[in-house]
Tab-separated table of C-alpha atoms in Angstrom:
chain	number	residue	atom	x	y	z
W	12	PRO	CA	123.161	-274.229	-53.414
W	13	TYR	CA	121.433	-270.917	-52.674
W	14	GLY	CA	118.134	-272.309	-53.970
W	15	PHE	CA	117.257	-269.263	-56.086
W	16	ARG	CA	114.827	-271.230	-58.281
W	17	PRO	CA	112.145	-273.732	-57.273
W	18	LEU	CA	112.273	-277.347	-58.467
W	19	TYR	CA	109.993	-280.271	-57.662
W	20	ILE	CA	110.346	-284.001	-58.304
W	21	GLY	CA	107.541	-286.546	-58.203
W	22	THR	CA	106.720	-290.127	-59.131
W	23	LYS	CA	103.696	-291.829	-60.607
W	24	ASP	CA	103.726	-295.562	-61.346
W	25	ASP	CA	107.084	-296.094	-63.097
W	26	MET	CA	107.455	-292.473	-64.198
W	27	THR	CA	109.587	-289.739	-62.621
W	28	VAL	CA	108.608	-286.120	-63.297
W	29	VAL	CA	110.657	-282.977	-62.613
W	30	ALA	CA	109.076	-279.515	-62.881
W	31	SER	CA	109.640	-275.981	-61.658
W	32	GLU	CA	106.073	-275.651	-60.339
W	33	THR	CA	103.618	-278.005	-58.685
W	34	CYS	CA	100.814	-277.146	-61.142
W	35	ALA	CA	102.620	-279.222	-63.798
W	36	LEU	CA	102.626	-282.225	-61.472
W	37	ASP	CA	98.968	-281.697	-60.592
W	38	ILE	CA	98.014	-281.677	-64.278
W	39	MET	CA	99.768	-285.029	-64.720
W	40	LYS	CA	98.041	-286.371	-61.575
W	41	VAL	CA	101.352	-286.869	-59.794
W	42	LYS	CA	100.376	-287.169	-56.117
W	43	GLU	CA	103.742	-287.950	-54.539
W	44	TYR	CA	106.277	-285.187	-54.939
W	45	ARG	CA	108.736	-283.095	-52.976
W	46	GLU	CA	110.893	-280.015	-53.436
W	47	VAL	CA	114.466	-280.550	-54.581
W	48	LYS	CA	116.673	-279.129	-51.845
W	49	PRO	CA	119.282	-276.417	-52.391
W	50	GLY	CA	122.639	-278.081	-53.066
W	51	GLU	CA	120.956	-281.353	-54.056
W	52	LEU	CA	121.799	-283.232	-57.270
W	53	ILE	CA	119.177	-285.602	-58.697
W	54	ARG	CA	120.259	-288.379	-61.055
W	55	ILE	CA	117.651	-290.508	-62.831
W	56	ASP	CA	118.630	-293.666	-64.699
W	57	LYS	CA	117.330	-297.174	-65.430
W	58	ASN	CA	118.011	-298.159	-61.831
W	59	GLY	CA	115.824	-295.407	-60.394
W	60	THR	CA	116.284	-291.988	-58.812
W	61	HIS	CA	119.410	-291.092	-56.843
W	62	SER	CA	120.066	-288.035	-54.695
W	63	GLU	CA	123.289	-286.552	-53.397
W	64	THR	CA	124.397	-283.251	-51.924
W	65	TYR	CA	126.896	-281.631	-54.291
W	66	ALA	CA	127.619	-278.459	-52.340
W	67	PRO	CA	127.345	-277.143	-48.784
W	68	VAL	CA	124.187	-275.089	-48.338
W	69	PRO	CA	124.511	-271.474	-47.132
W	70	VAL	CA	121.456	-269.515	-46.014
W	71	SER	CA	118.772	-270.007	-48.682
W	72	GLN	CA	118.244	-267.112	-51.077
W	73	ARG	CA	114.979	-268.124	-52.747
W	74	CYS	CA	113.804	-265.596	-55.344
W	75	ILE	CA	110.942	-263.560	-53.893
W	76	PHE	CA	109.820	-262.709	-57.443
W	77	GLU	CA	108.663	-266.289	-57.917
W	78	LEU	CA	105.912	-265.466	-55.407
W	79	ILE	CA	105.333	-261.910	-56.651
W	80	TYR	CA	105.162	-262.589	-60.391
W	81	PHE	CA	106.821	-265.593	-62.048
W	82	ALA	CA	104.983	-268.623	-60.696
W	83	ARG	CA	101.415	-269.503	-61.582
W	84	PRO	CA	98.895	-268.732	-58.825
W	85	ASP	CA	97.679	-272.340	-58.802
W	86	SER	CA	101.166	-273.555	-57.880
W	87	GLN	CA	103.128	-274.046	-54.736
W	88	VAL	CA	106.718	-272.841	-54.822
W	89	PHE	CA	109.116	-272.975	-51.899
W	90	GLY	CA	106.355	-274.797	-50.030
W	91	GLN	CA	103.945	-271.856	-50.184
W	92	SER	CA	100.712	-271.200	-52.071
W	93	VAL	CA	101.430	-268.549	-54.702
W	94	HIS	CA	97.811	-267.361	-54.757
W	95	LEU	CA	97.590	-266.944	-50.986
W	96	ARG	CA	100.925	-265.124	-50.757
W	97	ARG	CA	99.888	-262.673	-53.490
W	98	LYS	CA	96.535	-262.184	-51.835
W	99	GLN	CA	98.382	-261.400	-48.594
W	100	MET	CA	100.516	-258.828	-50.420
W	101	GLY	CA	97.369	-257.115	-51.695
W	102	MET	CA	95.914	-257.033	-48.193
W	103	ALA	CA	99.147	-255.528	-46.872
W	104	LEU	CA	98.967	-252.810	-49.549
W	105	ALA	CA	95.385	-251.947	-48.601
W	106	GLY	CA	96.262	-251.844	-44.918
W	107	ASN	CA	98.643	-248.930	-45.523
W	108	ASP	CA	96.469	-247.031	-48.010
W	109	THR	CA	94.266	-244.028	-47.263
W	110	VAL	CA	92.956	-243.304	-50.777
W	111	GLU	CA	89.207	-243.563	-51.303
W	112	ALA	CA	88.112	-245.420	-54.425
W	113	ASP	CA	85.067	-246.913	-56.137
W	114	ILE	CA	86.570	-250.114	-57.551
W	115	VAL	CA	89.714	-252.247	-57.495
W	116	VAL	CA	90.930	-253.272	-60.958
W	117	PRO	CA	93.666	-255.894	-61.408
W	118	VAL	CA	96.162	-255.807	-64.247
W	119	PRO	CA	95.601	-259.310	-65.645
W	120	ASP	CA	96.829	-261.822	-64.958
W	121	SER	CA	99.604	-261.268	-62.417
W	122	GLY	CA	97.617	-258.675	-60.441
W	123	ASN	CA	94.491	-260.808	-59.960
W	124	SER	CA	95.265	-262.474	-56.623
W	125	ALA	CA	96.700	-259.318	-55.055
W	126	ALA	CA	93.723	-257.246	-56.208
W	127	LEU	CA	91.391	-259.744	-54.536
W	128	GLY	CA	93.295	-259.341	-51.268
W	129	TYR	CA	93.277	-255.547	-51.588
W	130	SER	CA	89.528	-255.554	-52.284
W	131	GLU	CA	88.729	-257.732	-49.270
W	132	LYS	CA	90.890	-255.701	-46.894
W	133	ALA	CA	89.788	-252.263	-48.139
W	134	ARG	CA	86.153	-253.339	-48.600
W	135	VAL	CA	86.149	-251.838	-52.072
W	136	PRO	CA	84.489	-253.943	-54.792
W	137	LEU	CA	86.679	-255.774	-57.293
W	138	ASP	CA	85.793	-255.487	-60.967
W	139	TYR	CA	87.531	-256.573	-64.151
W	140	GLY	CA	87.981	-253.258	-65.904
W	141	LEU	CA	90.781	-254.618	-68.079
W	142	THR	CA	90.469	-257.651	-70.321
W	143	ARG	CA	93.461	-259.551	-71.631
W	144	ASN	CA	93.994	-260.988	-75.089
W	145	HIS	CA	96.027	-264.152	-74.449
W	146	TYR	CA	97.073	-264.363	-78.096
W	147	ALA	CA	99.021	-261.103	-78.098
W	148	GLY	CA	102.807	-261.119	-77.835
W	149	ARG	CA	105.114	-259.524	-75.300
W	150	SER	CA	105.123	-255.732	-75.387
W	151	PHE	CA	108.407	-254.894	-73.667
W	152	ILE	CA	110.594	-256.400	-76.432
W	153	MET	CA	109.223	-254.126	-79.159
W	154	PRO	CA	111.895	-251.738	-80.506
W	155	THR	CA	109.915	-248.455	-80.561
W	156	SER	CA	107.506	-246.791	-78.141
W	157	ALA	CA	104.769	-246.698	-80.800
W	158	GLU	CA	105.079	-250.446	-81.348
W	159	ARG	CA	105.105	-251.102	-77.593
W	160	GLU	CA	101.930	-249.044	-77.152
W	161	LEU	CA	100.209	-250.922	-79.976
W	162	ALA	CA	101.271	-254.243	-78.433
W	163	VAL	CA	99.853	-253.234	-75.044
W	164	ARG	CA	96.610	-252.038	-76.664
W	165	MET	CA	96.309	-255.389	-78.415
W	166	LYS	CA	96.972	-257.301	-75.205
W	167	LEU	CA	94.956	-255.249	-72.666
W	168	HIS	CA	91.708	-253.445	-73.341
W	169	PRO	CA	89.535	-251.456	-70.891
W	170	VAL	CA	85.851	-252.146	-70.311
W	171	ARG	CA	84.396	-248.644	-70.561
W	172	GLU	CA	81.174	-249.531	-68.739
W	173	VAL	CA	83.236	-250.569	-65.695
W	174	ILE	CA	85.784	-247.739	-65.837
W	175	GLU	CA	83.877	-244.602	-66.805
W	176	GLY	CA	83.509	-242.033	-64.033
W	177	LYS	CA	85.155	-244.279	-61.421
W	178	ARG	CA	87.974	-243.736	-58.927
W	179	ILE	CA	90.176	-246.756	-59.570
W	180	ILE	CA	92.738	-248.671	-57.552
W	181	LEU	CA	94.850	-250.330	-60.272
W	182	VAL	CA	96.784	-253.305	-58.843
W	183	ASP	CA	99.857	-254.743	-60.566
W	184	ASP	CA	102.755	-256.908	-59.439
W	185	SER	CA	105.718	-254.557	-59.983
W	186	LEU	CA	107.114	-251.587	-61.906
W	187	VAL	CA	110.345	-251.808	-63.901
W	188	ARG	CA	110.687	-249.123	-66.578
W	189	GLY	CA	107.177	-247.710	-66.270
W	190	THR	CA	106.493	-248.009	-70.007
W	191	THR	CA	103.545	-250.407	-69.778
W	192	ALA	CA	102.060	-248.606	-66.765
W	193	ARG	CA	102.112	-245.319	-68.648
W	194	ILE	CA	100.210	-246.860	-71.571
W	195	LEU	CA	97.702	-248.562	-69.234
W	196	VAL	CA	96.939	-245.313	-67.440
W	197	LYS	CA	96.429	-243.634	-70.818
W	198	LEU	CA	93.995	-246.404	-71.836
W	199	LEU	CA	92.017	-246.022	-68.619
W	200	ARG	CA	91.881	-242.234	-69.002
W	201	GLU	CA	90.559	-242.686	-72.528
W	202	ALA	CA	87.886	-245.008	-71.095
W	203	GLY	CA	86.737	-242.219	-68.757
W	204	ALA	CA	88.423	-243.073	-65.438
W	205	ARG	CA	88.017	-240.215	-62.951
W	206	GLU	CA	91.021	-241.112	-60.790
W	207	ILE	CA	93.725	-243.772	-61.175
W	208	HIS	CA	95.776	-244.915	-58.191
W	209	LEU	CA	98.461	-247.452	-59.121
W	210	ARG	CA	99.361	-249.962	-56.396
W	211	LEU	CA	102.342	-252.299	-56.766
W	212	CYS	CA	102.714	-255.548	-54.819
W	213	SER	CA	106.474	-255.238	-54.595
W	214	PRO	CA	108.903	-252.620	-53.300
W	215	GLU	CA	110.704	-250.284	-55.706
W	216	ILE	CA	113.062	-252.204	-58.009
W	217	ARG	CA	116.324	-250.276	-57.859
W	218	TRP	CA	118.998	-252.891	-58.557
W	219	PRO	CA	119.566	-255.453	-61.343
W	220	CYS	CA	119.320	-259.201	-60.758
W	221	PHE	CA	122.253	-261.526	-61.431
W	222	PHE	CA	120.547	-264.759	-60.451
W	223	GLY	CA	118.106	-265.543	-63.234
W	224	ILE	CA	115.905	-262.500	-63.934
W	225	ASP	CA	116.524	-260.191	-66.878
W	226	ILE	CA	116.274	-256.887	-65.015
W	227	PRO	CA	117.798	-253.896	-66.869
W	228	THR	CA	120.741	-251.785	-65.774
W	229	ARG	CA	120.171	-249.347	-62.907
W	230	SER	CA	119.792	-246.379	-65.252
W	231	GLU	CA	116.719	-247.998	-66.878
W	232	LEU	CA	114.917	-248.724	-63.589
W	233	ILE	CA	112.370	-245.955	-63.070
W	234	SER	CA	112.443	-246.186	-59.260
W	235	ASN	CA	116.176	-245.572	-59.341
W	236	HIS	CA	115.748	-241.948	-60.369
W	237	LYS	CA	112.112	-241.063	-59.585
W	238	SER	CA	110.112	-240.916	-56.359
W	239	PRO	CA	106.582	-242.406	-56.266
W	240	GLU	CA	105.207	-238.879	-56.730
W	241	GLU	CA	107.430	-238.299	-59.766
W	242	ILE	CA	106.490	-241.711	-61.171
W	243	ALA	CA	102.799	-240.833	-60.814
W	244	GLU	CA	103.370	-237.631	-62.771
W	245	TYR	CA	105.393	-239.470	-65.436
W	246	ILE	CA	102.813	-242.223	-66.060
W	247	GLY	CA	99.800	-239.934	-65.634
W	248	ALA	CA	98.366	-241.553	-62.492
W	249	ASP	CA	96.942	-239.642	-59.534
W	250	THR	CA	99.085	-241.563	-57.048
W	251	VAL	CA	101.547	-244.481	-57.005
W	252	MET	CA	102.280	-246.624	-53.961
W	253	PHE	CA	104.615	-249.593	-53.517
W	254	LEU	CA	104.520	-252.370	-50.947
W	255	SER	CA	107.278	-251.729	-48.413
W	256	LEU	CA	110.068	-254.276	-48.041
W	257	GLU	CA	109.112	-254.828	-44.410
W	258	SER	CA	105.489	-255.523	-45.381
W	259	LEU	CA	106.610	-257.913	-48.130
W	260	ARG	CA	108.742	-259.852	-45.660
W	261	ASN	CA	105.734	-260.144	-43.358
W	262	CYS	CA	103.740	-261.752	-46.202
W	263	VAL	CA	105.930	-264.861	-46.485
W	264	GLU	CA	107.026	-267.624	-44.157
W	265	ASP	CA	110.745	-267.813	-43.296
W	266	ALA	CA	111.392	-264.271	-44.569
W	267	GLU	CA	115.149	-264.561	-43.955
W	268	GLY	CA	115.383	-267.332	-46.562
W	269	TYR	CA	114.585	-265.096	-49.569
W	270	CYS	CA	116.632	-262.901	-51.901
W	271	TYR	CA	115.576	-259.221	-51.929
W	272	SER	CA	118.675	-257.887	-53.703
W	273	CYS	CA	116.757	-256.149	-56.542
W	274	PHE	CA	115.087	-254.016	-53.863
W	275	SER	CA	117.948	-253.572	-51.392
W	276	GLY	CA	121.147	-253.887	-53.456
W	277	LYS	CA	122.477	-256.411	-50.924
W	278	TYR	CA	123.745	-259.447	-52.835
W	279	CYS	CA	124.768	-262.814	-51.388
W	280	LEU	CA	127.566	-263.166	-53.964
W	281	PRO	CA	130.048	-260.665	-55.471
W	282	VAL	CA	128.544	-259.018	-58.575
W	283	ASN	CA	129.604	-256.447	-61.158
W	284	ILE	CA	126.921	-253.729	-60.939
W	285	MET	CA	126.441	-251.479	-63.977
């Protein structure tokens, strides 16, 4: 009933399709669809589609991370364009930044839309200084730091001709432990980057999530025990800057209807925080 996750239902001919993002419906050429409401139960049987409200609806607590990271940029979730919201977040980041740079480099793929917004607002050219290998696995589940670094190196590789001698604005969606960011900065230094300024399109993550995201305990969250200046020193960047919570709220419609608990520690339900 809090509507943490998005869900869409559509029809085409005699077929009913349910998906978490509108891009899936677009691929199947489903033209008629709507968002399943918080507290709504959908039942589909041989007699058709039936809807009922199974619970009273409190104030919606839609997960803001769907717009920051989880959803595909070519989707709509919660009635909003993911690409345009991320682009707005990048523009908001640039509007509060005073660092001079030569190029804006996104961390593919989740940083692409935000980097475009940052580039347009700051009037600094965008270039793809990192390429992504889509066949590589996930790096954060590797058991040792050496294996995680190898996994990141296999997944992301710098383009030296773009990076060398440049002052770089590196745009990513968020920072959790800082492990991947540290390896990325090392890769860019090896490619000859003159300066590296990491910009995150979310506020500092200081609290775990209990509503569908596997965020670590508070002790593992780097922003819980380091300032942006200390994070920059730890990962080897020249500076680190996060999008403020107020700026993030200004980037979405109906800001009161989202959950920001991983940033603020204010939960809509009782939780056992570790």
